[in-house]
PDB file of C-alpha atoms in Angstrom:
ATOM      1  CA  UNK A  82       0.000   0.000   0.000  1.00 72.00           C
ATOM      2  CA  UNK A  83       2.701   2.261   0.804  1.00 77.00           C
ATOM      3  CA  UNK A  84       4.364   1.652  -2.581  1.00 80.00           C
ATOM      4  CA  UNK A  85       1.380   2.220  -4.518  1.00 76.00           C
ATOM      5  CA  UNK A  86       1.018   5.898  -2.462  1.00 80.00           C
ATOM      6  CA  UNK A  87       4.630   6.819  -2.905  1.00 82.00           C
ATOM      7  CA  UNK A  88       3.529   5.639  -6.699  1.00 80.00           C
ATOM      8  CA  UNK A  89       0.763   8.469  -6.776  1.00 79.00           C
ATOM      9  CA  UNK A  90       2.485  11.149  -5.229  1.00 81.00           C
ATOM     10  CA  UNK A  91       5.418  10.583  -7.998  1.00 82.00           C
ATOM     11  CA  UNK A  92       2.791  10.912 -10.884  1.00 82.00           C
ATOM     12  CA  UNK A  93       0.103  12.726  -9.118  1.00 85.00           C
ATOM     13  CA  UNK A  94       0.744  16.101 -11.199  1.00 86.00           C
ATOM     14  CA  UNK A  95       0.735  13.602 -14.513  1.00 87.00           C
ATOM     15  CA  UNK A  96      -2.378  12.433 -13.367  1.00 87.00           C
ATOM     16  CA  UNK A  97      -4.458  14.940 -12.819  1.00 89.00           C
ATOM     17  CA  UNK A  98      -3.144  16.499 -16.650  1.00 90.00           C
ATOM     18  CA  UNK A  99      -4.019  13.092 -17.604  1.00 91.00           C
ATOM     19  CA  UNK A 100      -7.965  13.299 -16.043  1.00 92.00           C
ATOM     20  CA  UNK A 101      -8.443  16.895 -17.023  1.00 93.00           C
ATOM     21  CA  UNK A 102      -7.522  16.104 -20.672  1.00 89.00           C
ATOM     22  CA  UNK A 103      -9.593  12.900 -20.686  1.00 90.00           C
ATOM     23  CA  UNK A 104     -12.954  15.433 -19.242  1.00 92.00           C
ATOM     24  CA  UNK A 105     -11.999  18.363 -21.846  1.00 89.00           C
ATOM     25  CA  UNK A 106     -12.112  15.857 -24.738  1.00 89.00           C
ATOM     26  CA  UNK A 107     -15.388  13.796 -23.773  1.00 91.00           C
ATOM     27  CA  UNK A 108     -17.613  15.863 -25.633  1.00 89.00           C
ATOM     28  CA  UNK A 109     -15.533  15.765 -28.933  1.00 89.00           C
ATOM     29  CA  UNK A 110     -15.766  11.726 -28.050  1.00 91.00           C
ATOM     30  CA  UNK A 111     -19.269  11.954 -27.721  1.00 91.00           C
ATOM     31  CA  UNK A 112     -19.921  14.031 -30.737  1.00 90.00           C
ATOM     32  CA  UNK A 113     -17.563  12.145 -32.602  1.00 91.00           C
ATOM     33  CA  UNK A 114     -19.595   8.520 -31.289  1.00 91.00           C
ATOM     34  CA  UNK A 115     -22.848   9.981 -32.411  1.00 89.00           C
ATOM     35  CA  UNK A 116     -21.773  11.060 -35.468  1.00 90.00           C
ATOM     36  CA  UNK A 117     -22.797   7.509 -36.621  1.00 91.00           C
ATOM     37  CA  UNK A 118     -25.638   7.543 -35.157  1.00 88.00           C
ATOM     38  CA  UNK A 119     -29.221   6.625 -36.899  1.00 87.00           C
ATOM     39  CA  UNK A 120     -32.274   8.088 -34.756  1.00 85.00           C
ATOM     40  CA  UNK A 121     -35.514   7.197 -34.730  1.00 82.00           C
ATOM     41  CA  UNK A 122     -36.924  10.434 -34.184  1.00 77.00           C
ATOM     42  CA  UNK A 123     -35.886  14.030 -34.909  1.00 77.00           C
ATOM     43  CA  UNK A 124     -33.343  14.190 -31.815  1.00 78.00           C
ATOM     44  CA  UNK A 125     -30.055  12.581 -31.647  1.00 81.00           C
ATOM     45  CA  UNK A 126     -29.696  12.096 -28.665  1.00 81.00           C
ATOM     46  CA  UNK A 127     -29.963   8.176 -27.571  1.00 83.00           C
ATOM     47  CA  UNK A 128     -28.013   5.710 -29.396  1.00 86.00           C
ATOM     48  CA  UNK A 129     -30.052   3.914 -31.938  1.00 86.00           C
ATOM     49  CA  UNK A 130     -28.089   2.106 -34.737  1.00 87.00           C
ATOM     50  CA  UNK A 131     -24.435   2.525 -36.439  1.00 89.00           C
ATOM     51  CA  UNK A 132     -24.932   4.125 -39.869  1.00 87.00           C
ATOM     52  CA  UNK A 133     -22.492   6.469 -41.912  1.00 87.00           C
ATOM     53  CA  UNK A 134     -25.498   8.138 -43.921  1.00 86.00           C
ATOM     54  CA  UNK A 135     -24.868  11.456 -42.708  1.00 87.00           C
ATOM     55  CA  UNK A 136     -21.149  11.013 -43.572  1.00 90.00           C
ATOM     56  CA  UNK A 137     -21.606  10.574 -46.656  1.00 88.00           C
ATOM     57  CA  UNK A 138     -23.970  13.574 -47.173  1.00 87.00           C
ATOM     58  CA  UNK A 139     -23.185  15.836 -44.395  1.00 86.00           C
ATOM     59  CA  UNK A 140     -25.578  18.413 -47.049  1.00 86.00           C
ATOM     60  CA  UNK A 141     -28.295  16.594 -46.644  1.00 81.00           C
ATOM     61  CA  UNK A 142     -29.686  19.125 -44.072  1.00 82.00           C
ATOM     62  CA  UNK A 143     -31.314  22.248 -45.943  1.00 81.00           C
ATOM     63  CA  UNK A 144     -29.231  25.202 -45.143  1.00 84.00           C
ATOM     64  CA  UNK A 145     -26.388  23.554 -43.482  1.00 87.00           C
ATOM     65  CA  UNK A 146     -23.497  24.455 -45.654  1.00 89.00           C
ATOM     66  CA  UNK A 147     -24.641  27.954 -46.513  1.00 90.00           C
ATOM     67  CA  UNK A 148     -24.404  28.685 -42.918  1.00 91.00           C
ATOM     68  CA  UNK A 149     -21.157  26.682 -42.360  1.00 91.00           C
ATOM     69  CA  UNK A 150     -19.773  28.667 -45.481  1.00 92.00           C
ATOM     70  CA  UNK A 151     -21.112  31.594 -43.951  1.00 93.00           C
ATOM     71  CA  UNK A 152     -19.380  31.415 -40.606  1.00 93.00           C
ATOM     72  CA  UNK A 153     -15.934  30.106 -42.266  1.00 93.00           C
ATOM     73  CA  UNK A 154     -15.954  33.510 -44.627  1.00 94.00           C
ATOM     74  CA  UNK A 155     -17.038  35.854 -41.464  1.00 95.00           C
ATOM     75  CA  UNK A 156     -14.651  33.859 -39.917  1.00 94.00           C
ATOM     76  CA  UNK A 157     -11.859  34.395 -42.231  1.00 95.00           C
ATOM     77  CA  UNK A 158     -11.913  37.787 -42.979  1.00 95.00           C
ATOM     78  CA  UNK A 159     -12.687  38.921 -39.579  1.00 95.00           C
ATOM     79  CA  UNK A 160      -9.254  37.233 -38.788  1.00 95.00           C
ATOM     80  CA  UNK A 161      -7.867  39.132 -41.407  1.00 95.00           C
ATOM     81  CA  UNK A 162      -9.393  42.423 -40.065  1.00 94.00           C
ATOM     82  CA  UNK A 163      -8.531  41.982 -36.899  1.00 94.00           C
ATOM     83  CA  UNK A 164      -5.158  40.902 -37.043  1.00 94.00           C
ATOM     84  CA  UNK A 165      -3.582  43.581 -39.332  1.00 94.00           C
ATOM     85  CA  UNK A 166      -5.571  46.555 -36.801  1.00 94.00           C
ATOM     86  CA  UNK A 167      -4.216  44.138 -33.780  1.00 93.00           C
ATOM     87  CA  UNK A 168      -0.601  43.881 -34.701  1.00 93.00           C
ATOM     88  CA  UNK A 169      -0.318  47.614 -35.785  1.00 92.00           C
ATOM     89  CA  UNK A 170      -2.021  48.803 -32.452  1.00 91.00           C
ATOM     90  CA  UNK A 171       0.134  46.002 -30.536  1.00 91.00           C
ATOM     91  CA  UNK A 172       3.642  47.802 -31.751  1.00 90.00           C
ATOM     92  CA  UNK A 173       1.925  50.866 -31.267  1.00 88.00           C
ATOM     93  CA  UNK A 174       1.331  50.143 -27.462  1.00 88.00           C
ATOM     94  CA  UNK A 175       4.608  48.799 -26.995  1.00 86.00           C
ATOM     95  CA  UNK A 176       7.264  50.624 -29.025  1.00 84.00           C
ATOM     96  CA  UNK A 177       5.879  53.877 -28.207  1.00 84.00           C
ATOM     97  CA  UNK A 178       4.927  55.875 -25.465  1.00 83.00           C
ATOM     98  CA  UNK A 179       1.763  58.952 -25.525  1.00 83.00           C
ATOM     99  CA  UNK A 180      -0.368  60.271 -23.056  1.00 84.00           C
ATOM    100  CA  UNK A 181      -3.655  57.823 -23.444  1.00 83.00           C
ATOM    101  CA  UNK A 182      -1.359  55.010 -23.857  1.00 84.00           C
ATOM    102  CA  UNK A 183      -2.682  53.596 -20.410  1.00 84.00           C
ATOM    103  CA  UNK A 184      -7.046  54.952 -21.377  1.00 86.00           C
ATOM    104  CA  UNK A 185      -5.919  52.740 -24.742  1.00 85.00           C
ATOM    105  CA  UNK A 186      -4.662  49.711 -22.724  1.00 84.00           C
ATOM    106  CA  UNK A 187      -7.657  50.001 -20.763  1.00 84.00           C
ATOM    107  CA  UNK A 188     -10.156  50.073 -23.424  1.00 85.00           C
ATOM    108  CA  UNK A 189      -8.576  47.029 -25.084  1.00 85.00           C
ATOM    109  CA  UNK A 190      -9.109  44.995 -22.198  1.00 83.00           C
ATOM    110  CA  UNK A 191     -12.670  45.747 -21.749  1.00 83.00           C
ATOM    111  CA  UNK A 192     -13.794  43.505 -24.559  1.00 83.00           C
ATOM    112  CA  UNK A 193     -11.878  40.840 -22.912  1.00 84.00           C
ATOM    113  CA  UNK A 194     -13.636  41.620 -19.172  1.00 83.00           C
ATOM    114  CA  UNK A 195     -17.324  42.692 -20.103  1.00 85.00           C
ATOM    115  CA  UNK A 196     -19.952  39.848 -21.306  1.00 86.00           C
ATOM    116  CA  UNK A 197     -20.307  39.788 -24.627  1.00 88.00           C
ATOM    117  CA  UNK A 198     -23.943  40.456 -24.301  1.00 91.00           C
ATOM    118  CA  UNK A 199     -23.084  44.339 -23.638  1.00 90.00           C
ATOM    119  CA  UNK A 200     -20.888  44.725 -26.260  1.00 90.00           C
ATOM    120  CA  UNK A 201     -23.565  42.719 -28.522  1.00 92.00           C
ATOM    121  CA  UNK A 202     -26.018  45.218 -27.413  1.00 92.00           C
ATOM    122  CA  UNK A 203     -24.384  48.510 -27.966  1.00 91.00           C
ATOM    123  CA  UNK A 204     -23.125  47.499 -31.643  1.00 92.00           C
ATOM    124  CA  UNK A 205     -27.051  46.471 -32.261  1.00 93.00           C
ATOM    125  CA  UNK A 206     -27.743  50.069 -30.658  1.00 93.00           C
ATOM    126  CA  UNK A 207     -24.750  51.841 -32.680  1.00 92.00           C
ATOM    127  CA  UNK A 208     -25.854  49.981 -35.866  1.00 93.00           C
ATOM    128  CA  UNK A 209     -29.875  50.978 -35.321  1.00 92.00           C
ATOM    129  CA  UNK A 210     -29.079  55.127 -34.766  1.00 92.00           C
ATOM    130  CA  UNK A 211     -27.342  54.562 -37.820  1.00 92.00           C
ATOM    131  CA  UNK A 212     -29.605  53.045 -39.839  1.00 90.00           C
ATOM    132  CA  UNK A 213     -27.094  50.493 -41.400  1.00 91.00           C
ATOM    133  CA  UNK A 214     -29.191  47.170 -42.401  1.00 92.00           C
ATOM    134  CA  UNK A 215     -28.239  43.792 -40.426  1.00 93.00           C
ATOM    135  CA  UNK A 216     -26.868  40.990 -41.838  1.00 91.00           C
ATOM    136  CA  UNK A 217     -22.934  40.420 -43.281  1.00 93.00           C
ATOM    137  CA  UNK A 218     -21.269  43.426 -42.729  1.00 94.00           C
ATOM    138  CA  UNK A 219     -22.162  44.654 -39.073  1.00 94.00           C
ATOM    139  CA  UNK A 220     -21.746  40.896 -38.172  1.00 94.00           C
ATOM    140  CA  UNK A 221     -18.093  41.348 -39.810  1.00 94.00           C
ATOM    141  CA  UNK A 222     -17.631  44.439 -38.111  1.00 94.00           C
ATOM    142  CA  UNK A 223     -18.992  43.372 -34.658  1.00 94.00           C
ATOM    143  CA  UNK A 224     -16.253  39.935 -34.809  1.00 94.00           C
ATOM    144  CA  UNK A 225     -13.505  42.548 -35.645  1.00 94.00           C
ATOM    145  CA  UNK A 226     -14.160  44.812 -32.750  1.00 91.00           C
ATOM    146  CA  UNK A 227     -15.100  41.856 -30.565  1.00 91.00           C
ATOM    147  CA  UNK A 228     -11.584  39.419 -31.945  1.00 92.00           C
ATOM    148  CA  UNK A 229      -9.285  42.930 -31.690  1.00 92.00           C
ATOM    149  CA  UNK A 230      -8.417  42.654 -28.116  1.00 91.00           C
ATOM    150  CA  UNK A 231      -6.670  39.114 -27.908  1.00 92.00           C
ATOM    151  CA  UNK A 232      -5.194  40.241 -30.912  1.00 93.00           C
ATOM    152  CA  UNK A 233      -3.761  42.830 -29.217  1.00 92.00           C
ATOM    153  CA  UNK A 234      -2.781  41.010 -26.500  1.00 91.00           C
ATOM    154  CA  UNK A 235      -1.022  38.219 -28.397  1.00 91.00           C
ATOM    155  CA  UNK A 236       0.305  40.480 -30.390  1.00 92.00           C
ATOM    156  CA  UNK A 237       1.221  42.741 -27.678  1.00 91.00           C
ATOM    157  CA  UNK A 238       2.804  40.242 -24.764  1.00 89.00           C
ATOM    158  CA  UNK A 239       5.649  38.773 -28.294  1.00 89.00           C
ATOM    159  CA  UNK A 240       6.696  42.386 -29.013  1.00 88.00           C
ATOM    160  CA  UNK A 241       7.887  43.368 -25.686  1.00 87.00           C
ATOM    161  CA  UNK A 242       9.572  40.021 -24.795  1.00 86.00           C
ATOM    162  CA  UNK A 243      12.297  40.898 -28.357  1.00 85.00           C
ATOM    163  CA  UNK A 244      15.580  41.923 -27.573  1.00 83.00           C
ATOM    164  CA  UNK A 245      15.775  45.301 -29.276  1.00 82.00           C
ATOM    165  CA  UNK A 246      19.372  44.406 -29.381  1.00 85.00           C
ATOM    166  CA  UNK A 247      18.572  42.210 -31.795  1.00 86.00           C
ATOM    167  CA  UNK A 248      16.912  45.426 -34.600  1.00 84.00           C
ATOM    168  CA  UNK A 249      19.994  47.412 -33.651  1.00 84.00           C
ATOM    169  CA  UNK A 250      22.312  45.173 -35.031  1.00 88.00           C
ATOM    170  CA  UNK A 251      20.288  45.389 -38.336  1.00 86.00           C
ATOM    171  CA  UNK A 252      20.665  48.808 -38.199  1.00 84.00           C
ATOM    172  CA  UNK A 253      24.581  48.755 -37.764  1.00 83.00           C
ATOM    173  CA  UNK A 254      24.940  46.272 -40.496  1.00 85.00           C
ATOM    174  CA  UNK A 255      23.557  49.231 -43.322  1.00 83.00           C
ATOM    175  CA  UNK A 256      19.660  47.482 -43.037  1.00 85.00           C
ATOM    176  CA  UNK A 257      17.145  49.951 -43.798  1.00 86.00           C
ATOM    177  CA  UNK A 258      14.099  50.732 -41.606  1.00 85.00           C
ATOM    178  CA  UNK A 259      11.568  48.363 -44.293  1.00 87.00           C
ATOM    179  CA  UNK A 260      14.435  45.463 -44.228  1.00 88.00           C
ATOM    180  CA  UNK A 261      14.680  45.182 -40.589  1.00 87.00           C
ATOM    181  CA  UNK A 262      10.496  44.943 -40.021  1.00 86.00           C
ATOM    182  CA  UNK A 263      10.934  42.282 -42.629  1.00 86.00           C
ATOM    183  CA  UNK A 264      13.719  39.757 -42.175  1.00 87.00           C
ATOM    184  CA  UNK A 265      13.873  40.645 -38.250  1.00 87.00           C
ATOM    185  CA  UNK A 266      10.836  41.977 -36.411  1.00 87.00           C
ATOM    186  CA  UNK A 267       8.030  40.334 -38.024  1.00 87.00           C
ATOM    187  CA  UNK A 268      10.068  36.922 -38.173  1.00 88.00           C
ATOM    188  CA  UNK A 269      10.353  37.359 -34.340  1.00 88.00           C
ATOM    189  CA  UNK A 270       6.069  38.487 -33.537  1.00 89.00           C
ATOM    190  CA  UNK A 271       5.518  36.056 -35.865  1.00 89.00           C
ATOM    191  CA  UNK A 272       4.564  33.665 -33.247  1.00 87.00           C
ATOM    192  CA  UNK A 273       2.546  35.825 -31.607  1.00 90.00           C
ATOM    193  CA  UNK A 274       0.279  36.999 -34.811  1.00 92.00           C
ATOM    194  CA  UNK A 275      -0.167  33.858 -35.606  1.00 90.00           C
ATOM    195  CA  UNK A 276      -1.476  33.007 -31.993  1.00 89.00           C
ATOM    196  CA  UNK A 277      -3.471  36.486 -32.012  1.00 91.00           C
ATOM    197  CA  UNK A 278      -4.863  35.284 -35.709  1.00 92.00           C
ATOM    198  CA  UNK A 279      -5.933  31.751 -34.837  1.00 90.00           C
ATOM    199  CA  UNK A 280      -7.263  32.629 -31.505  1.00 90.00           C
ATOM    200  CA  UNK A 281      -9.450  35.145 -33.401  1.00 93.00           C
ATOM    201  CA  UNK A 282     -10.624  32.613 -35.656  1.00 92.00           C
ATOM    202  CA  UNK A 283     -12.016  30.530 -33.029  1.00 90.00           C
ATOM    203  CA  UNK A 284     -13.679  32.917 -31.517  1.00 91.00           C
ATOM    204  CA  UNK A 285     -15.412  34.465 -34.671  1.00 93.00           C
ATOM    205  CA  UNK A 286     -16.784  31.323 -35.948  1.00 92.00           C
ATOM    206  CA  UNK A 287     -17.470  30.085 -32.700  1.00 89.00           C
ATOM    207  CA  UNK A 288     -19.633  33.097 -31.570  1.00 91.00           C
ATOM    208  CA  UNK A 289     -23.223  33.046 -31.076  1.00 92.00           C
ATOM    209  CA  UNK A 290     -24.482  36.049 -28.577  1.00 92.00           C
ATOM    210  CA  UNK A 291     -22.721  38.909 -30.592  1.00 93.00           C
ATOM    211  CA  UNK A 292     -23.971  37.315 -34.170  1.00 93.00           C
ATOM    212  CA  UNK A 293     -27.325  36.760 -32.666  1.00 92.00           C
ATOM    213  CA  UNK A 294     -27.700  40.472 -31.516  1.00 93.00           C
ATOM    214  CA  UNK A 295     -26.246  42.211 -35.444  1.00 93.00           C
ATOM    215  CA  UNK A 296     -27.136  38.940 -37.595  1.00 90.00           C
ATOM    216  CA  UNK A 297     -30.947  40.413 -38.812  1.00 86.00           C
ATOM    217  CA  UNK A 298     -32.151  37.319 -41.196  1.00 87.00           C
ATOM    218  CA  UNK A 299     -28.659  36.255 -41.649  1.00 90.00           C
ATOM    219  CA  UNK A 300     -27.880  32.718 -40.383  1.00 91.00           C
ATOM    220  CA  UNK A 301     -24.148  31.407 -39.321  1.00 92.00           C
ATOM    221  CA  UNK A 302     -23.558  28.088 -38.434  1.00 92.00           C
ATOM    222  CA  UNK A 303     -23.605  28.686 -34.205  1.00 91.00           C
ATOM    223  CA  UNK A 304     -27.147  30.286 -34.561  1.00 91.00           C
ATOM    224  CA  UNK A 305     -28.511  27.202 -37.177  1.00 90.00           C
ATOM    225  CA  UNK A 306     -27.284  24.780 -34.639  1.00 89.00           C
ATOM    226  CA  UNK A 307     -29.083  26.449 -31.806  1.00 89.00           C
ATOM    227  CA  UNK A 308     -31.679  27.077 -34.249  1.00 86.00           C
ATOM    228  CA  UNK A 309     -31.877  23.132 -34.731  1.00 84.00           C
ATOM    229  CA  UNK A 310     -31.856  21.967 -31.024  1.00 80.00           C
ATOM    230  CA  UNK A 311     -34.947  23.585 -31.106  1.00 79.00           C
ATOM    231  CA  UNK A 312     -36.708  21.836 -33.331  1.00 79.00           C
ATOM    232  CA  UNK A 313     -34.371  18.262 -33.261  1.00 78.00           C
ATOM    233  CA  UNK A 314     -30.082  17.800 -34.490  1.00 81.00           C
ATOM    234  CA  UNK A 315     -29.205  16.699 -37.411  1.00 86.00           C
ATOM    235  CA  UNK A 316     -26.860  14.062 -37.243  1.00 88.00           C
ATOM    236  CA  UNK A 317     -24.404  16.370 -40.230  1.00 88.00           C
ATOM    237  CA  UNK A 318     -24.026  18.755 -37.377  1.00 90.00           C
ATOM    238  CA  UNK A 319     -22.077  16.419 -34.972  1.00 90.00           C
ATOM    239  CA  UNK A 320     -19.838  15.431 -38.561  1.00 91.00           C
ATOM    240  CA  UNK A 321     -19.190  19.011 -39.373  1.00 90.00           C
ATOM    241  CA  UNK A 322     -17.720  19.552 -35.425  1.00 88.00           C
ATOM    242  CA  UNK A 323     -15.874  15.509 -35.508  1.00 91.00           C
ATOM    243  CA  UNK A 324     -14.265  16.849 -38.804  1.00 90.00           C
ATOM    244  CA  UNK A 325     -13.661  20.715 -37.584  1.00 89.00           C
ATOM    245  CA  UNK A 326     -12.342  18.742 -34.709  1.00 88.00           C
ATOM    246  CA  UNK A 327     -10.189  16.590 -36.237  1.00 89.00           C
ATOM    247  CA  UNK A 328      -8.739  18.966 -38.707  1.00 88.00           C
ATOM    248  CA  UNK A 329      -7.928  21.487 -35.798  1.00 85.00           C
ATOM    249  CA  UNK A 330      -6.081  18.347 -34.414  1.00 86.00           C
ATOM    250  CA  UNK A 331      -4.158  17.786 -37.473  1.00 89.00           C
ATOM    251  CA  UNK A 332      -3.182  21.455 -37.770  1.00 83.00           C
ATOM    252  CA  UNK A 333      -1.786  21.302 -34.435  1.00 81.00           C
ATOM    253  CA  UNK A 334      -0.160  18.211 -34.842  1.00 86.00           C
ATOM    254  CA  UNK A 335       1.660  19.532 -38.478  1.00 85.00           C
ATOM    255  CA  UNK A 336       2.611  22.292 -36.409  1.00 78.00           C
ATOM    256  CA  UNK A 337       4.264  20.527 -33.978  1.00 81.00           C
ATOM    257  CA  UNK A 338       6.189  18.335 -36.286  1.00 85.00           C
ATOM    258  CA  UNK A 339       7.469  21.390 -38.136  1.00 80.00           C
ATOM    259  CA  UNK A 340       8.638  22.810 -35.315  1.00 75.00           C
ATOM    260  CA  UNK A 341      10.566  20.021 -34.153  1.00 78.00           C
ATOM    261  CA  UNK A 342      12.060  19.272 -37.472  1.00 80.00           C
ATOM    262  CA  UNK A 343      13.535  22.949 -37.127  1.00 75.00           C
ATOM    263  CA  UNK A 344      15.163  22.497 -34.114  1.00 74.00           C
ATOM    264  CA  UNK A 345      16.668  19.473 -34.991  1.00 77.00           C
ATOM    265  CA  UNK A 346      17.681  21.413 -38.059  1.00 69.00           C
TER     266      UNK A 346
END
């Protein structure tokens, strides 16, 4: 018995990694299970019978793919929005110093702090006293003003960890101003835009409560699944979240390989 405790309290930090993995990834299990799934009724919800119909036609749900398309180009070029403002406002904030320097840190952290439902509410508000029509655009523009901050921050925490050593030397070997952002300072943030660009991603095509609030008639992929619960799940939406999940997986994985091939390089 005492072997088996002094066992434990070796691996206990392993352990618990182990058993919070293992409960983060039981819902991608589950999806992923019922994914094969053939119901009886409208709801998938009970496990009936082992079928791949719906992965073979994971359209066969009216509406489906427009609003998966839909979400993956909000998603897209709300990444692309967000990240070019984010990394220019990121060396702003950290290269140089101005009077509302600290107002502008605070304001970029309120997006991050507040629920989304008040910033969903004042962009409906904004967009209303304007009289600009819902549907693509303010949902675009709410995801970039919602996706900016952890841009920012991203962004932000990789450009004030570089050795400014590092640019100076640039400088003293005859680089010009354009050359040393290229082949030095982005290389370096690189990293960190990249986080700040995939992190915004998520969180665009993920979002429901902001979309919901500046969507109008439009419908992304988070409000047709909520939509759907509502009336019974499609068995395509737990393949389109297995195969999200699984390329997100892959992605990481690639990642990882190319990183230690470069090391070892």
């Amino acid at each position: 018995m005492r072997a088996v405790l002094r066992w434990l309290r070796r691996r206990l930090v392993v352990l618990a990694g182990l058993a919070t993995l293992a409960y983060l990834l039981l819902p991608n299990l589950v999806v992923l299970v019922f994914s094969f799934n053939k119901p009886n009724g409208r709801f998938n919800y009970e496990w009936q019978r082992f079928a791949t119909d719906a992965w073979t036609d994971p359209c066969g749900v009216a509406d489906l793919c427009g609003s998966l398309g839909l979400s993956l180009q909000i998603a897209v070029w709300s990444t692309v929005g967000a990240t070019v403002l984010g990394t220019m406002i990121a060396f702003a904030l950290a290269r140089y110093r101005f009077r509302a320097r600290p107002a502008v840190n605070t304001l970029i952290f309120l997006p991050m702090a507040m629920p989304e439902v008040v910033m969903a509410a004042s962009l409906a508000t904004l967009f209303l006293n304007m009289g600009i029509r819902f549907g693509f655009w303010t949902i675009l523009i709410a995801h970039v003003m919602f996706c900016l901050s952890f841009v920012v921050t991203a962004v932000k925490a990789r450009v004030m960890s570089m050795d400014p050593r590092l640019e100076q030397a640039a400088q003293d070997l005859y680089a010009s101003p354009a050359q040393t952002f290229l082949r030095v300072t982005l290389p370096i943030a690189a990293p960190g835009i990249a986080a700040g660009a995939l992190l915004s991603f998520a969180l665009s095509f993920d979002d429901f409560i902001i979309t919901n609030f500046n969507a109008g008639s439009t419908v992304t992929f988070p409000m047709f699944v909520w939509g759907s619960a509502q009336r019974g799940t499609p068995v395509q939406i737990n393949v389109i979240g297995t195969a999200m999940f699984l390329i997100a997986v892959l992605c990481v994985l690639g990642a990882q390989l190319l990183s230690g091939r470069r090391k070892r390089s």
